[in-house]
PDB file of C-alpha atoms in Angstrom:
ATOM      1  CA  VAL A 209       0.033   0.009  -0.013  1.00  0.00           C
ATOM      2  CA  SER A 210       1.745   3.230  -1.139  1.00  0.00           C
ATOM      3  CA  LEU A 211       1.409   6.001   1.244  1.00  0.00           C
ATOM      4  CA  SER A 212       0.903   8.681  -1.536  1.00  0.00           C
ATOM      5  CA  LYS A 213      -1.411   6.508  -3.617  1.00  0.00           C
ATOM      6  CA  THR A 214      -3.628   5.521  -0.576  1.00  0.00           C
ATOM      7  CA  LEU A 215      -4.193   9.111   0.778  1.00  0.00           C
ATOM      8  CA  ASN A 216      -6.534  11.530  -0.617  1.00  0.00           C
ATOM      9  CA  PRO A 217      -4.441  14.321  -2.290  1.00  0.00           C
ATOM     10  CA  GLN A 218      -6.247  16.724   0.034  1.00  0.00           C
ATOM     11  CA  LEU A 219      -4.742  15.135   2.983  1.00  0.00           C
ATOM     12  CA  LEU A 220      -1.155  15.420   1.628  1.00  0.00           C
ATOM     13  CA  GLN A 221      -1.212  19.354   2.150  1.00  0.00           C
ATOM     14  CA  GLY A 222       0.166  19.197   5.613  1.00  0.00           C
ATOM     15  CA  GLU A 223      -3.031  20.199   7.441  1.00  0.00           C
ATOM     16  CA  THR A 224      -3.949  18.853  10.857  1.00  0.00           C
ATOM     17  CA  VAL A 225      -5.979  15.665  10.861  1.00  0.00           C
ATOM     18  CA  PRO A 226      -9.591  16.652  11.928  1.00  0.00           C
ATOM     19  CA  VAL A 227     -11.021  15.162  14.909  1.00  0.00           C
ATOM     20  CA  ASN A 228     -14.216  13.277  14.096  1.00  0.00           C
ATOM     21  CA  THR A 229     -17.487  14.531  15.688  1.00  0.00           C
ATOM     22  CA  ASP A 230     -21.007  13.499  15.260  1.00  0.00           C
ATOM     23  CA  SER A 231     -21.591  16.256  12.529  1.00  0.00           C
ATOM     24  CA  GLU A 232     -18.434  15.588  10.575  1.00  0.00           C
ATOM     25  CA  PRO A 233     -17.823  12.458   8.295  1.00  0.00           C
ATOM     26  CA  ARG A 234     -15.383   9.931   9.817  1.00  0.00           C
ATOM     27  CA  ILE A 235     -12.086   9.558   7.987  1.00  0.00           C
ATOM     28  CA  ASN A 236     -11.478   5.971   7.367  1.00  0.00           C
ATOM     29  CA  ARG A 237      -8.760   4.217   9.373  1.00  0.00           C
ATOM     30  CA  LEU A 238      -6.470   3.374   6.411  1.00  0.00           C
ATOM     31  CA  VAL A 239      -6.367   6.905   5.273  1.00  0.00           C
ATOM     32  CA  PHE A 240      -5.845   8.143   8.910  1.00  0.00           C
ATOM     33  CA  LEU A 241      -2.829   5.703   9.529  1.00  0.00           C
ATOM     34  CA  ASN A 242      -1.294   6.771   6.180  1.00  0.00           C
ATOM     35  CA  LYS A 243      -1.772  10.491   7.134  1.00  0.00           C
ATOM     36  CA  VAL A 244      -0.108   9.875  10.441  1.00  0.00           C
ATOM     37  CA  LEU A 245       2.781   7.922   8.719  1.00  0.00           C
ATOM     38  CA  GLU A 246       3.105  10.661   6.091  1.00  0.00           C
ATOM     39  CA  LYS A 247       3.499  13.417   8.670  1.00  0.00           C
ATOM     40  CA  SER A 248       6.042  11.345  10.555  1.00  0.00           C
ATOM     41  CA  LEU A 249       7.986  10.792   7.399  1.00  0.00           C
ATOM     42  CA  LYS A 250       8.009  14.467   6.715  1.00  0.00           C
ATOM     43  CA  ARG A 251       9.465  15.327  10.212  1.00  0.00           C
ATOM     44  CA  LEU A 252      12.077  12.648   9.778  1.00  0.00           C
ATOM     45  CA  VAL A 253      13.047  14.151   6.339  1.00  0.00           C
ATOM     46  CA  ALA A 254      12.990  17.837   8.043  1.00  0.00           C
ATOM     47  CA  ASP A 255      15.339  16.498  10.852  1.00  0.00           C
ATOM     48  CA  ALA A 256      17.801  15.347   8.107  1.00  0.00           C
ATOM     49  CA  SER A 257      18.166  18.899   6.687  1.00  0.00           C
ATOM     50  CA  PHE A 258      20.982  20.029   4.613  1.00  0.00           C
ATOM     51  CA  TYR A 259      22.210  22.355   7.310  1.00  0.00           C
ATOM     52  CA  ARG A 260      22.796  19.377   9.679  1.00  0.00           C
ATOM     53  CA  PHE A 261      24.137  17.370   7.025  1.00  0.00           C
ATOM     54  CA  ALA A 262      26.713  20.022   6.060  1.00  0.00           C
ATOM     55  CA  GLN A 263      27.625  20.429   9.767  1.00  0.00           C
ATOM     56  CA  THR A 264      28.224  16.645  10.095  1.00  0.00           C
ATOM     57  CA  PHE A 265      30.337  16.729   6.898  1.00  0.00           C
ATOM     58  CA  GLY A 266      31.939  20.104   7.275  1.00  0.00           C
ATOM     59  CA  PRO A 267      35.205  19.321   5.489  1.00  0.00           C
ATOM     60  CA  LEU A 268      33.365  18.057   2.358  1.00  0.00           C
ATOM     61  CA  TYR A 269      31.030  20.933   2.406  1.00  0.00           C
ATOM     62  CA  LYS A 270      33.780  23.434   2.571  1.00  0.00           C
ATOM     63  CA  GLN A 271      35.730  21.672  -0.241  1.00  0.00           C
ATOM     64  CA  ASN A 272      32.798  21.165  -2.487  1.00  0.00           C
ATOM     65  CA  PRO A 273      29.283  22.561  -1.372  1.00  0.00           C
ATOM     66  CA  GLN A 274      27.614  21.507  -4.583  1.00  0.00           C
ATOM     67  CA  VAL A 275      28.612  17.920  -4.355  1.00  0.00           C
ATOM     68  CA  THR A 276      27.646  17.997  -0.662  1.00  0.00           C
ATOM     69  CA  LYS A 277      24.222  19.126  -1.630  1.00  0.00           C
ATOM     70  CA  VAL A 278      23.932  16.255  -4.348  1.00  0.00           C
ATOM     71  CA  ILE A 279      24.876  13.721  -1.900  1.00  0.00           C
ATOM     72  CA  HIS A 280      22.298  15.115   0.708  1.00  0.00           C
ATOM     73  CA  GLU A 281      19.521  14.794  -1.692  1.00  0.00           C
ATOM     74  CA  GLN A 282      20.509  11.426  -2.634  1.00  0.00           C
ATOM     75  CA  PHE A 283      20.612  10.565   1.042  1.00  0.00           C
ATOM     76  CA  VAL A 284      17.199  12.097   1.913  1.00  0.00           C
ATOM     77  CA  SER A 285      15.688  10.457  -1.202  1.00  0.00           C
ATOM     78  CA  GLY A 286      17.198   7.043  -0.193  1.00  0.00           C
ATOM     79  CA  LEU A 287      16.034   7.511   3.261  1.00  0.00           C
ATOM     80  CA  GLN A 288      12.581   8.398   2.386  1.00  0.00           C
ATOM     81  CA  LYS A 289      12.166   5.444   0.172  1.00  0.00           C
ATOM     82  CA  ALA A 290      13.636   3.004   2.572  1.00  0.00           C
ATOM     83  CA  VAL A 291      11.294   4.120   5.324  1.00  0.00           C
ATOM     84  CA  GLU A 292       8.301   4.014   3.035  1.00  0.00           C
ATOM     85  CA  ASP A 293       9.289   0.455   1.766  1.00  0.00           C
ATOM     86  CA  ASP A 294       9.648  -0.744   5.397  1.00  0.00           C
ATOM     87  CA  ILE A 295       6.224   0.761   6.362  1.00  0.00           C
ATOM     88  CA  ASN A 296       4.626  -0.757   3.321  1.00  0.00           C
ATOM     89  CA  LYS A 297       6.204  -4.039   4.204  1.00  0.00           C
ATOM     90  CA  VAL A 298       4.760  -3.868   7.711  1.00  0.00           C
ATOM     91  CA  ILE A 299       1.355  -3.022   6.453  1.00  0.00           C
ATOM     92  CA  GLU A 300       1.342  -5.900   3.912  1.00  0.00           C
ATOM     93  CA  GLU A 301       2.846  -8.564   6.314  1.00  0.00           C
ATOM     94  CA  GLY A 302       0.309  -7.536   9.032  1.00  0.00           C
ATOM     95  CA  GLU A 303      -2.575  -7.339   6.642  1.00  0.00           C
ATOM     96  CA  LEU A 304      -3.377  -3.924   8.082  1.00  0.00           C
ATOM     97  CA  GLU A 305      -5.353  -2.704   4.916  1.00  0.00           C
ATOM     98  CA  GLY A 306      -7.867  -5.416   5.065  1.00  0.00           C
ATOM     99  CA  LYS A 307      -8.124  -5.315   8.956  1.00  0.00           C
ATOM    100  CA  LEU A 308      -8.718  -1.506   9.039  1.00  0.00           C
ATOM    101  CA  LYS A 309     -11.392  -1.731   6.302  1.00  0.00           C
ATOM    102  CA  GLU A 310     -13.144  -4.347   8.174  1.00  0.00           C
ATOM    103  CA  LEU A 311     -13.056  -2.230  11.446  1.00  0.00           C
ATOM    104  CA  ASP A 312     -14.624   0.542   9.351  1.00  0.00           C
ATOM    105  CA  ARG A 313     -17.313  -1.828   7.906  1.00  0.00           C
ATOM    106  CA  LEU A 314     -17.982  -3.074  11.550  1.00  0.00           C
ATOM    107  CA  GLU A 315     -18.292   0.615  12.837  1.00  0.00           C
ATOM    108  CA  ASP A 316     -20.670   1.440   9.928  1.00  0.00           C
ATOM    109  CA  LEU A 317     -22.809  -1.738  10.730  1.00  0.00           C
ATOM    110  CA  ALA A 318     -23.022  -0.593  14.398  1.00  0.00           C
ATOM    111  CA  LYS A 319     -24.007   2.894  13.630  1.00  0.00           C
ATOM    112  CA  ASP A 320     -27.703   2.392  13.872  1.00  0.00           C
ATOM    113  CA  SER A 321     -27.290  -0.064  16.885  1.00  0.00           C
ATOM    114  CA  THR A 322     -28.947   1.090  20.106  1.00  0.00           C
ATOM    115  CA  ALA A 323     -27.172  -1.581  22.349  1.00  0.00           C
ATOM    116  CA  PRO A 324     -24.354  -0.375  24.454  1.00  0.00           C
ATOM    117  CA  ALA A 325     -20.873  -1.272  23.164  1.00  0.00           C
ATOM    118  CA  TRP A 326     -19.041  -4.080  24.897  1.00  0.00           C
ATOM    119  CA  ARG A 327     -16.445  -3.076  27.381  1.00  0.00           C
ATOM    120  CA  PRO A 328     -14.051  -5.208  29.459  1.00  0.00           C
ATOM    121  CA  SER A 329     -15.162  -5.665  33.035  1.00  0.00           C
ATOM    122  CA  GLY A 330     -11.568  -5.625  34.385  1.00  0.00           C
ATOM    123  CA  VAL A 331     -11.791  -9.211  35.300  1.00  0.00           C
ATOM    124  CA  PRO A 332     -10.109 -11.455  32.533  1.00  0.00           C
ATOM    125  CA  GLU A 333     -11.944 -14.594  33.681  1.00  0.00           C
ATOM    126  CA  GLN A 334     -15.377 -13.054  33.461  1.00  0.00           C
ATOM    127  CA  ASP A 335     -14.602 -11.504  30.059  1.00  0.00           C
ATOM    128  CA  VAL A 336     -13.348 -14.841  28.760  1.00  0.00           C
ATOM    129  CA  CYS A 337     -16.432 -16.580  30.132  1.00  0.00           C
ATOM    130  CA  SER A 338     -18.756 -14.025  28.788  1.00  0.00           C
ATOM    131  CA  PHE A 339     -17.437 -14.731  25.198  1.00  0.00           C
ATOM    132  CA  LEU A 340     -17.018 -18.460  25.554  1.00  0.00           C
ATOM    133  CA  VAL A 341     -20.210 -19.392  27.057  1.00  0.00           C
ATOM    134  CA  PRO A 342     -22.302 -17.983  24.331  1.00  0.00           C
ATOM    135  CA  TYR A 343     -19.932 -19.598  21.818  1.00  0.00           C
ATOM    136  CA  TYR A 344     -20.140 -22.970  23.458  1.00  0.00           C
ATOM    137  CA  ARG A 345     -23.941 -22.599  23.733  1.00  0.00           C
ATOM    138  CA  GLY A 346     -24.060 -21.999  19.995  1.00  0.00           C
ATOM    139  CA  GLN A 347     -21.943 -24.888  19.335  1.00  0.00           C
ATOM    140  CA  GLU A 348     -24.148 -27.184  21.478  1.00  0.00           C
ATOM    141  CA  GLU A 349     -27.252 -26.035  19.624  1.00  0.00           C
ATOM    142  CA  PHE A 350     -25.603 -26.577  16.395  1.00  0.00           C
ATOM    143  CA  LEU A 351     -24.491 -30.046  17.473  1.00  0.00           C
ATOM    144  CA  ARG A 352     -28.056 -30.855  18.652  1.00  0.00           C
ATOM    145  CA  ARG A 353     -29.501 -29.692  15.243  1.00  0.00           C
ATOM    146  CA  GLU A 354     -26.951 -31.993  13.513  1.00  0.00           C
ATOM    147  CA  LEU A 355     -27.799 -34.839  15.761  1.00  0.00           C
ATOM    148  CA  ARG A 356     -31.584 -34.505  15.026  1.00  0.00           C
ATOM    149  CA  LYS A 357     -30.847 -34.416  11.310  1.00  0.00           C
ATOM    150  CA  VAL A 358     -28.806 -37.563  11.667  1.00  0.00           C
ATOM    151  CA  GLN A 359     -31.424 -39.280  13.601  1.00  0.00           C
ATOM    152  CA  LYS A 360     -34.036 -38.312  11.193  1.00  0.00           C
ATOM    153  CA  GLU A 361     -31.832 -39.752   8.244  1.00  0.00           C
ATOM    154  CA  ASN A 362     -31.158 -42.864  10.230  1.00  0.00           C
ATOM    155  CA  ALA A 363     -35.022 -43.262  10.808  1.00  0.00           C
ATOM    156  CA  VAL A 364     -35.571 -42.915   7.089  1.00  0.00           C
ATOM    157  CA  LEU A 365     -32.815 -45.529   6.408  1.00  0.00           C
ATOM    158  CA  VAL A 366     -34.299 -47.952   8.867  1.00  0.00           C
ATOM    159  CA  GLN A 367     -37.442 -47.585   7.253  1.00  0.00           C
ATOM    160  CA  ARG A 368     -36.234 -48.119   4.030  1.00  0.00           C
ATOM    161  CA  VAL A 369     -34.415 -51.331   5.343  1.00  0.00           C
ATOM    162  CA  GLN A 370     -37.598 -52.629   6.834  1.00  0.00           C
ATOM    163  CA  GLU A 371     -39.540 -52.139   3.665  1.00  0.00           C
ATOM    164  CA  GLY A 372     -36.890 -53.849   1.618  1.00  0.00           C
ATOM    165  CA  ARG A 373     -36.890 -56.845   3.991  1.00  0.00           C
ATOM    166  CA  ALA A 374     -40.755 -56.916   3.862  1.00  0.00           C
ATOM    167  CA  ALA A 375     -40.454 -56.870   0.031  1.00  0.00           C
ATOM    168  CA  ILE A 376     -37.987 -59.636   0.089  1.00  0.00           C
ATOM    169  CA  SER A 377     -40.146 -61.748   2.464  1.00  0.00           C
ATOM    170  CA  ARG A 378     -43.050 -61.187   0.121  1.00  0.00           C
ATOM    171  CA  ALA A 379     -41.082 -62.329  -2.758  1.00  0.00           C
ATOM    172  CA  GLU A 380     -40.029 -65.393  -0.885  1.00  0.00           C
ATOM    173  CA  ASP A 381     -43.534 -66.393  -0.153  1.00  0.00           C
ATOM    174  CA  ASN A 382     -44.481 -65.715  -3.801  1.00  0.00           C
ATOM    175  CA  ILE A 383     -41.744 -67.990  -5.083  1.00  0.00           C
ATOM    176  CA  ALA A 384     -42.618 -70.751  -2.537  1.00  0.00           C
ATOM    177  CA  LYS A 385     -46.286 -70.588  -3.472  1.00  0.00           C
ATOM    178  CA  THR A 386     -45.400 -70.765  -7.029  1.00  0.00           C
ATOM    179  CA  ALA A 387     -43.163 -73.682  -6.642  1.00  0.00           C
ATOM    180  CA  GLN A 388     -46.033 -75.472  -4.619  1.00  0.00           C
ATOM    181  CA  GLU A 389     -48.484 -74.679  -7.448  1.00  0.00           C
ATOM    182  CA  TRP A 390     -46.046 -76.182  -9.848  1.00  0.00           C
ATOM    183  CA  GLN A 391     -45.509 -79.322  -7.837  1.00  0.00           C
ATOM    184  CA  ALA A 392     -49.331 -79.703  -7.466  1.00  0.00           C
ATOM    185  CA  SER A 393     -49.586 -79.250 -11.208  1.00  0.00           C
ATOM    186  CA  ILE A 394     -47.108 -81.810 -11.930  1.00  0.00           C
ATOM    187  CA  GLY A 395     -48.681 -84.217  -9.515  1.00  0.00           C
ATOM    188  CA  GLY A 396     -52.019 -83.710 -11.120  1.00  0.00           C
ATOM    189  CA  LEU A 397     -50.545 -84.380 -14.526  1.00  0.00           C
ATOM    190  CA  GLU A 398     -48.784 -87.531 -13.467  1.00  0.00           C
ATOM    191  CA  ALA A 399     -52.037 -88.888 -12.123  1.00  0.00           C
ATOM    192  CA  LEU A 400     -53.870 -87.988 -15.392  1.00  0.00           C
ATOM    193  CA  VAL A 401     -51.113 -89.821 -17.225  1.00  0.00           C
ATOM    194  CA  SER A 402     -51.287 -92.896 -15.014  1.00  0.00           C
ATOM    195  CA  SER A 403     -55.040 -93.010 -15.401  1.00  0.00           C
ATOM    196  CA  LEU A 404     -54.947 -92.817 -19.193  1.00  0.00           C
ATOM    197  CA  CYS A 405     -51.988 -95.097 -19.648  1.00  0.00           C
ATOM    198  CA  PRO A 406     -52.105 -97.808 -16.842  1.00  0.00           C
ATOM    199  CA  ALA A 407     -48.851 -99.349 -15.891  1.00  0.00           C
ATOM    200  CA  GLU A 408     -49.731-102.791 -17.305  1.00  0.00           C
ATOM    201  CA  ASN A 409     -50.420-101.512 -20.822  1.00  0.00           C
ATOM    202  CA  LEU A 410     -47.050 -99.873 -20.709  1.00  0.00           C
ATOM    203  CA  ASP A 411     -45.559-103.134 -19.686  1.00  0.00           C
ATOM    204  CA  ALA A 412     -47.183-105.134 -22.441  1.00  0.00           C
ATOM    205  CA  SER A 413     -46.094-102.690 -24.980  1.00  0.00           C
TER     206      SER A 413
END
């Protein structure tokens, strides 16, 4: 996140950062952070003035003021770039941009809320319990819902299994009944054949 790119150009003029009131629009946290860092960087550059630089390198300045000035400009430019790079690295590694935007979003969502904001009680155990108890209760309710869901699914599966077993039992009964009917038919056919063709006639032939 570049300091100069992130900031509103009007915020780079060196004016004092306005304090937010109910009648004034809130400046978002990312812009505010960059504004503070921008001012700090300007003060750092101001402290590294050419006057102090010339005093520190007096012999070089007396011998060649122009070279000293060029060296000072390069030093200030390098210092400013190094500080900006370090700041940007911290912002990126800490994911500050996304976190600050999320804070702005949460603040916007809470604007219309009439409930008092949470404040620590001063007793860490009580604060932890006030957070964990609702969380665990929510988890308990979630698990209960999941348990009821699984039980309902199991009941459906049990019913299907029972229906399947009943269907198999009916199929077995039908097969047994059909087999008995076939056996009865074969027995009747054999009796008919025996009556039409007595055994002695068969022997004589």
